[in-house]
PDB file of C-alpha atoms in Angstrom:
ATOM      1  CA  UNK A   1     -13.603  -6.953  -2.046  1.00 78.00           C
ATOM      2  CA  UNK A   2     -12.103  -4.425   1.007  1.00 81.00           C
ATOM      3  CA  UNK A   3     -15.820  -2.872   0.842  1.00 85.00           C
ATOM      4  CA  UNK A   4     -17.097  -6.251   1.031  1.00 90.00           C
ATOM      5  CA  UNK A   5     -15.031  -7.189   3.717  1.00 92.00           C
ATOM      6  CA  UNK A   6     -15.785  -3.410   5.342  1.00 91.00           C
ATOM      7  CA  UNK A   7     -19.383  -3.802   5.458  1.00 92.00           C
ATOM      8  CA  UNK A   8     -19.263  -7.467   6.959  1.00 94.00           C
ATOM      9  CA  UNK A   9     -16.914  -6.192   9.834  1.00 93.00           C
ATOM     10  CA  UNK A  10     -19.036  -3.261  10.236  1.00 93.00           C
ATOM     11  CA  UNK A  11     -22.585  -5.563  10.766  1.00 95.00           C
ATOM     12  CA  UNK A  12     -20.521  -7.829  13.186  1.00 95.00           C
ATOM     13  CA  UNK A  13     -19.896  -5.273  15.689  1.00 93.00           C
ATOM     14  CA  UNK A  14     -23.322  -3.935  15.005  1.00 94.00           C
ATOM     15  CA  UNK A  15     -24.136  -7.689  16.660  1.00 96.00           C
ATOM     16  CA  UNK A  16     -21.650  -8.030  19.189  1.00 95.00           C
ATOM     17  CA  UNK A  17     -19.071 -10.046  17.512  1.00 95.00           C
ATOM     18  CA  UNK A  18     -16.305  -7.968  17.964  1.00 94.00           C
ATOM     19  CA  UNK A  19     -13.304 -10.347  17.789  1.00 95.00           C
ATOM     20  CA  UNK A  20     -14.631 -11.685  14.037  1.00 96.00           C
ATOM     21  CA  UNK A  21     -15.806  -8.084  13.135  1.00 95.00           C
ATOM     22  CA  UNK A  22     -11.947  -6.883  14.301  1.00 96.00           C
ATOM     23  CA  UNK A  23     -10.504  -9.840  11.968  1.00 95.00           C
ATOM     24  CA  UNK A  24     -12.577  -8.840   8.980  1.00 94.00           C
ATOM     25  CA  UNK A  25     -11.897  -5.234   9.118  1.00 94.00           C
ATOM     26  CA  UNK A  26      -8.621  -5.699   9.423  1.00 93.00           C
ATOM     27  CA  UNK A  27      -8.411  -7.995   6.289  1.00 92.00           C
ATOM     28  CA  UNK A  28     -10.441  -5.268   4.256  1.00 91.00           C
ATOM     29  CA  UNK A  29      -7.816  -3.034   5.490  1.00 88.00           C
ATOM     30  CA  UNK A  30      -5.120  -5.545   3.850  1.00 86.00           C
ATOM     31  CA  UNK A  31      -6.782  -5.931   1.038  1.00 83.00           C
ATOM     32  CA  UNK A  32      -5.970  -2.351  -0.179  1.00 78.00           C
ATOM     33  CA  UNK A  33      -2.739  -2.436   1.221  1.00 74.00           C
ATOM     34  CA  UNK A  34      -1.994  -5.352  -1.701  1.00 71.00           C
ATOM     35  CA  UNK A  35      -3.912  -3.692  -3.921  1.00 68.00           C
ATOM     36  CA  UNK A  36      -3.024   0.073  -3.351  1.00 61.00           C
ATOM     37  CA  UNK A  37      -0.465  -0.020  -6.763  1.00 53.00           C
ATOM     38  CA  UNK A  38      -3.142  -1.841  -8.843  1.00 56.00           C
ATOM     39  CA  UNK A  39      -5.648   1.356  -8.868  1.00 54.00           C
ATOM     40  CA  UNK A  40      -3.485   2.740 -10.589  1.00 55.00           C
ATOM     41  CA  UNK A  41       0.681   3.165 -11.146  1.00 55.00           C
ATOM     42  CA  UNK A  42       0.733   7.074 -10.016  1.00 60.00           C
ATOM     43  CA  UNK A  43       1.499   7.829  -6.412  1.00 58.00           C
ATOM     44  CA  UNK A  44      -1.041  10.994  -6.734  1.00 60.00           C
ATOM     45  CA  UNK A  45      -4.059   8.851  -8.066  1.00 62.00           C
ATOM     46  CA  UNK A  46      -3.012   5.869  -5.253  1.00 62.00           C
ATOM     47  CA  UNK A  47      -3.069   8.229  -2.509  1.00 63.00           C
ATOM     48  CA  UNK A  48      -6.549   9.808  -3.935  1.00 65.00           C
ATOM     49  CA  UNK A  49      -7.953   5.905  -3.907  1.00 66.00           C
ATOM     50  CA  UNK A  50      -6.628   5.266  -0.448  1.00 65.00           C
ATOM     51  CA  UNK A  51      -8.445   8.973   1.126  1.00 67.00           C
ATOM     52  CA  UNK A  52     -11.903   7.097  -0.515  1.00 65.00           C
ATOM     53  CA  UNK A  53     -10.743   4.263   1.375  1.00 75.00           C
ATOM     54  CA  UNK A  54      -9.450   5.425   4.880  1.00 81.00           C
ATOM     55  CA  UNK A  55     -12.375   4.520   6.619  1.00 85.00           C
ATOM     56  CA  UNK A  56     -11.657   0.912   6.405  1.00 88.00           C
ATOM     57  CA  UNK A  57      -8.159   1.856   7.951  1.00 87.00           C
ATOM     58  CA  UNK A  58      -9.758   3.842  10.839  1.00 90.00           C
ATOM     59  CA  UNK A  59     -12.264   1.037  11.433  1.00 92.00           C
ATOM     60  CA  UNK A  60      -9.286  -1.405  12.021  1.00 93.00           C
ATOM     61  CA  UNK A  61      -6.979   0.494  14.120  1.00 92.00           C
ATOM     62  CA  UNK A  62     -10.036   1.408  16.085  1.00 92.00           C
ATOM     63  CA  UNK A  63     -11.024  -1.841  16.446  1.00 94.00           C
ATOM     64  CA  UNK A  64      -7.012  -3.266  17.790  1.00 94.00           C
ATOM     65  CA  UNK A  65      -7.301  -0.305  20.278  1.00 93.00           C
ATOM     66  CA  UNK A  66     -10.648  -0.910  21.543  1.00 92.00           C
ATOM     67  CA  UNK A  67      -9.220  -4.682  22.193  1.00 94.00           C
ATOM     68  CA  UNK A  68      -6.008  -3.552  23.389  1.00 94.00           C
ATOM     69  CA  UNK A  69      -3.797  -4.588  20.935  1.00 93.00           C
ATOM     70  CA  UNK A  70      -1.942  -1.025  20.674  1.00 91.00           C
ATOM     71  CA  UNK A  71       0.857  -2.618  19.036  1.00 91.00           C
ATOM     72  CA  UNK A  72      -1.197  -4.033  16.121  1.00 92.00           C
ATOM     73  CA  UNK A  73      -3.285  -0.508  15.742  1.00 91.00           C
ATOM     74  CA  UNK A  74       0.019   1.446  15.692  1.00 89.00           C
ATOM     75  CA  UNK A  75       1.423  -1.203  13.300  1.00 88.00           C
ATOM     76  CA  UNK A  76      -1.335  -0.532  11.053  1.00 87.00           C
ATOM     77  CA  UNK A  77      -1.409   3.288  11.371  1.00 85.00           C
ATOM     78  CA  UNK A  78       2.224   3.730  10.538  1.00 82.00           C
ATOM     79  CA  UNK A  79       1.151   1.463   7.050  1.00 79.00           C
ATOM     80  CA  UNK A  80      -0.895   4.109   6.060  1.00 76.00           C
ATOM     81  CA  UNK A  81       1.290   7.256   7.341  1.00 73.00           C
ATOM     82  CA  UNK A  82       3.923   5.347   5.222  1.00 69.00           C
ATOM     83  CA  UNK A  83       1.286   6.044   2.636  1.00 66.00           C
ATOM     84  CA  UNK A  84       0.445   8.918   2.982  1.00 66.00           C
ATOM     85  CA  UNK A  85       4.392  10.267   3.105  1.00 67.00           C
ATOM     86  CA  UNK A  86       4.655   8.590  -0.813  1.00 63.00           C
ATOM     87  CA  UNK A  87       1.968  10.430  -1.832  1.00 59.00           C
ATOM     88  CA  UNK A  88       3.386  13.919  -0.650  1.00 62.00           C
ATOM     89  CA  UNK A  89       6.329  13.287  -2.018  1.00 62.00           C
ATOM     90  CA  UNK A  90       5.028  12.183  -5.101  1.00 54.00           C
ATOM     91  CA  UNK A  91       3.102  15.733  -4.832  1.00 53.00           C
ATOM     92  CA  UNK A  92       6.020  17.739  -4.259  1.00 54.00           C
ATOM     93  CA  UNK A  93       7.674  16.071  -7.166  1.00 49.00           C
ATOM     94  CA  UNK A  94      10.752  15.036  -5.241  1.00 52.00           C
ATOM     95  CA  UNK A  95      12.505  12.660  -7.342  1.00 55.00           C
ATOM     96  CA  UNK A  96      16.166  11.860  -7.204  1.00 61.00           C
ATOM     97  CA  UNK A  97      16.224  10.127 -10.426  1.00 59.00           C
ATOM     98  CA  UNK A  98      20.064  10.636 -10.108  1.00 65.00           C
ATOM     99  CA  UNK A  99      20.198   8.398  -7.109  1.00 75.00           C
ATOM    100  CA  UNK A 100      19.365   5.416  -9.309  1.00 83.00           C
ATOM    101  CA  UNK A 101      21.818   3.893 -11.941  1.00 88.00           C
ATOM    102  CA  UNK A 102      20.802   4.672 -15.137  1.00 88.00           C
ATOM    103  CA  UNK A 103      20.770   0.565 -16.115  1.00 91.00           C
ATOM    104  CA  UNK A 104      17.821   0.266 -13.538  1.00 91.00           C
ATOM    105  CA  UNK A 105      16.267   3.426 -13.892  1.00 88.00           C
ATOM    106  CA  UNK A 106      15.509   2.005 -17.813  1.00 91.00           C
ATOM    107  CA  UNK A 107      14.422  -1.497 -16.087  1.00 92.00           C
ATOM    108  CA  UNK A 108      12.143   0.250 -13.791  1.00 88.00           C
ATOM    109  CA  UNK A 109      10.913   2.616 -16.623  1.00 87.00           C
ATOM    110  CA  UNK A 110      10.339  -0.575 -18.784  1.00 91.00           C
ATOM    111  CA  UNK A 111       9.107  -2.779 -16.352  1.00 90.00           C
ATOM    112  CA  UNK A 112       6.386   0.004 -15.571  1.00 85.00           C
ATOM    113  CA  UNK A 113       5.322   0.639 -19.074  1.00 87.00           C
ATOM    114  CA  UNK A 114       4.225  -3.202 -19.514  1.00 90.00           C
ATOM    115  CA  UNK A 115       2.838  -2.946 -16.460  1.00 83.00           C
ATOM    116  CA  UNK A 116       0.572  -0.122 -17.741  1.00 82.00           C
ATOM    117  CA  UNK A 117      -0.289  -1.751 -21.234  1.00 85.00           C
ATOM    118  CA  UNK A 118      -1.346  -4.347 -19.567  1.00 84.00           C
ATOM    119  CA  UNK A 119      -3.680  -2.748 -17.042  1.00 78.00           C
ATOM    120  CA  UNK A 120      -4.791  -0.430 -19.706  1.00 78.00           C
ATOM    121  CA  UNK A 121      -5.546  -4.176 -22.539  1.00 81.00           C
ATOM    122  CA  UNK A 122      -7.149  -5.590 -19.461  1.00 74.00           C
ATOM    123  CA  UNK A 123      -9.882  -2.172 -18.519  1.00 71.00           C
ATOM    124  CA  UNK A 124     -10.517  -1.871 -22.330  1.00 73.00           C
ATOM    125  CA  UNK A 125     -11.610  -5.508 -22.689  1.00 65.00           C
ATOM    126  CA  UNK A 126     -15.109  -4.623 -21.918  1.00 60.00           C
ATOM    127  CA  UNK A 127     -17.027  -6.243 -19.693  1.00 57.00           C
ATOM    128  CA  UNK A 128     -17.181  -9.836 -21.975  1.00 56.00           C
ATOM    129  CA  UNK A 129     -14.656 -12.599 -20.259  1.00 55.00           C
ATOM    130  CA  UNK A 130     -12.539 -12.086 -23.286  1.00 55.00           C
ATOM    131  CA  UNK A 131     -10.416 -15.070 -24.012  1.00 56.00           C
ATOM    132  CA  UNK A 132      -6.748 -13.343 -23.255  1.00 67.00           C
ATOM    133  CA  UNK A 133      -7.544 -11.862 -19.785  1.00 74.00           C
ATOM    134  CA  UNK A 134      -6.714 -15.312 -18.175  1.00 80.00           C
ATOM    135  CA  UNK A 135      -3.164 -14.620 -20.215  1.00 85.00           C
ATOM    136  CA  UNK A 136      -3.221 -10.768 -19.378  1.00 85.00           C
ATOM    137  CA  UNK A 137      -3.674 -11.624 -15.423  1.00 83.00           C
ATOM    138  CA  UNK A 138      -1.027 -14.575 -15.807  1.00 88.00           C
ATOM    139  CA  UNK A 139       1.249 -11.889 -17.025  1.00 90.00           C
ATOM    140  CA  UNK A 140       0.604  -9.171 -14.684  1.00 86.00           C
ATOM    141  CA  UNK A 141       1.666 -11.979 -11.822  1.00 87.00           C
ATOM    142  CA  UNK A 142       4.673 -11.983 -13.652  1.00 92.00           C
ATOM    143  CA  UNK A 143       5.217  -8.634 -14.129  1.00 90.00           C
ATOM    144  CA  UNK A 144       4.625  -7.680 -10.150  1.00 87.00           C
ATOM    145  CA  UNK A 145       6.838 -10.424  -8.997  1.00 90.00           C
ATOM    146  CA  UNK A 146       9.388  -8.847 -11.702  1.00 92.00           C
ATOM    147  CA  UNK A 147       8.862  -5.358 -10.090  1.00 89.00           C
ATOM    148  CA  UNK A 148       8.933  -6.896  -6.221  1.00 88.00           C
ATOM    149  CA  UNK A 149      12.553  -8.383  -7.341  1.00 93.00           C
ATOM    150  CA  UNK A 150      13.414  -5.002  -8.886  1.00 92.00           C
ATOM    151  CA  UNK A 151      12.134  -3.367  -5.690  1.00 90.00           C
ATOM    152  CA  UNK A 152      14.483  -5.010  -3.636  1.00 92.00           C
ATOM    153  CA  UNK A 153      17.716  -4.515  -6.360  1.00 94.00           C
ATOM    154  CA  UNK A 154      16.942  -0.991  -5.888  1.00 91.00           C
ATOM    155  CA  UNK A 155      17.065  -0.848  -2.112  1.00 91.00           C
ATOM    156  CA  UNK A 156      20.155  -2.372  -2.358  1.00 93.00           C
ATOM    157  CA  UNK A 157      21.758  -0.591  -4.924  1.00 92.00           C
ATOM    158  CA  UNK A 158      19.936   2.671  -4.776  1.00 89.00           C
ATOM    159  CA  UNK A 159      19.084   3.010  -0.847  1.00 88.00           C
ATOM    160  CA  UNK A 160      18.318   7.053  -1.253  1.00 83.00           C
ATOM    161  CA  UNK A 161      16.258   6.715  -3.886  1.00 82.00           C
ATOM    162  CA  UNK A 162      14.251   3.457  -2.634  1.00 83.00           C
ATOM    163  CA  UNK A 163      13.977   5.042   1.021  1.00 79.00           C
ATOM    164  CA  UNK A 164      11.998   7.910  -1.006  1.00 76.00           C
ATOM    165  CA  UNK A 165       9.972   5.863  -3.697  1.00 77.00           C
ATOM    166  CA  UNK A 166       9.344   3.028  -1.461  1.00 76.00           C
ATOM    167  CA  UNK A 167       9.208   3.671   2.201  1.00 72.00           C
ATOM    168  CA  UNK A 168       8.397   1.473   4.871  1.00 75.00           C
ATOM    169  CA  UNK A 169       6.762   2.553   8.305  1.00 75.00           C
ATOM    170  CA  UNK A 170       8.691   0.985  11.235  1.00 79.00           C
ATOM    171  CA  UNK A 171       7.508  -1.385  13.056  1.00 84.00           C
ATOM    172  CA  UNK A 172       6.133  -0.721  16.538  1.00 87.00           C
ATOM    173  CA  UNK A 173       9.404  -2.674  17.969  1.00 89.00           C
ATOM    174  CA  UNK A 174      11.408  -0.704  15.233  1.00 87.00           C
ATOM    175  CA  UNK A 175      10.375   2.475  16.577  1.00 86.00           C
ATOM    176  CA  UNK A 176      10.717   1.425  20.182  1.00 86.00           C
ATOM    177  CA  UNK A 177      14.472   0.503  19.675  1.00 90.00           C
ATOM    178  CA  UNK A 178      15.211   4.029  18.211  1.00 89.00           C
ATOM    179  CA  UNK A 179      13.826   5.761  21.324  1.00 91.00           C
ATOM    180  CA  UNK A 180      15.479   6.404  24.143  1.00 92.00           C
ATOM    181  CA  UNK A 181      14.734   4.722  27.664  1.00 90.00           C
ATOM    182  CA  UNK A 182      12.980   7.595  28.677  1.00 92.00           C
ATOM    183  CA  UNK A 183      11.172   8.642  25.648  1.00 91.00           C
ATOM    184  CA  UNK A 184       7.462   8.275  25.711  1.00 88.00           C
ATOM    185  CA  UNK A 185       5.512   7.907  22.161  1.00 84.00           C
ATOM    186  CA  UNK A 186       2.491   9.046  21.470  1.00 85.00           C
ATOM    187  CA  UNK A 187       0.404   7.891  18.382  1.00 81.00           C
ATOM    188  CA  UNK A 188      -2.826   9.794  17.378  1.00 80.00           C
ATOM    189  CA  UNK A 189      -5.352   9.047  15.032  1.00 78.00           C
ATOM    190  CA  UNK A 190      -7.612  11.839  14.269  1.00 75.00           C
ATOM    191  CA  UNK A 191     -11.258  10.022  13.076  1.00 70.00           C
ATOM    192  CA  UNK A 192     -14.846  10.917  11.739  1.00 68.00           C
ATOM    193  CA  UNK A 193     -16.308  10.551  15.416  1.00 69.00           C
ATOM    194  CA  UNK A 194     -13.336   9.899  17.758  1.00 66.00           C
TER     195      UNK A 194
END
């Protein structure tokens, strides 16, 4: 669906329509964004997915700056930065399992392993619209709602650990706020031709 999305955006500029072809890239861009934990549930082979994918990323933020919404292209730049920090951690294999109470480090542990299975029942089924995959999807809405509750149990109950397994990039405004009056911020994004 994002490359879908991509390669519609991408023939809209190449005719001129650069407000639609700016909306459409930027919805491929969300598009992995939601589905950035469904490629798989380990950080290293997420942030591998998302390097195949950065070129949507850089097509959107591109497109905000070239119609002067710098807010939105930051915005969307920290989002994958954000990213990008998870997966280094992940690399470095910083984990403060010790930060998190041992009742919802065995929730989270649990709540990932059925999350697995049932990626793992649903890729095996073949390519035949098997008869449980409506009931393996149905669950796997569950299950991520589940985990998006847990998520947020964790950050407040476990702040050191969530701040590490589950950042989130400030906002433009965010980051404005921190600075000082006289601080000026700089955001660069290093592309294939710019």
């Amino acid at each position: 669906h994002a490359n879908g999305l991509h390669a519609l955006g991408r023939a809209q500029q190449a005719m001129g329509d650069t407000a639609r072809a700016r909306d459409t890239l930027c919805q491929a861009a969300e598009v992995l964004d939601r589905l950035r934990t469904r490629f798989s549930r380990d950080p290293r082979e997420q942030a591998e997915a998302m390097a195949q994918f950065a070129r949507i990323r850089e097509d959107c933020v591109s497109a905000q700056v070239e119609a002067g919404n710098a807010v939105a292209a930051f915005d969307i730049l920290e989002r994958g930065r954000g990213r990008a920090l998870l997966a280094m951690l992940s690399r470095r294999d910083l984990v403060y399992a010790d930060a998190l109470p041992a009742a919802l480090r065995r929730e989270w542990a649990a709540l990932e392993a059925d999350i697995s299975r049932l990626h793992q029942r649903r890729s095996t089924a073949g390519p035949k619209p098997a008869t449980g995959s409506a009931d393996i999807d149905e669950r796997l809405r569950v299950l991520e709602a589940e985990r998006s509750r847990l998520v947020d149990r964790i950050r407040s109950e476990a702040p050191r650990f969530a701040a590490l397994q589950f950042p989130e990039p400030l906002s433009f405004d965010a980051v404005r706020q921190s600075l000082a009056a006289d601080t000026a911020l700089v955001a660069i994004m290093v592309g294939r031709s710019q």
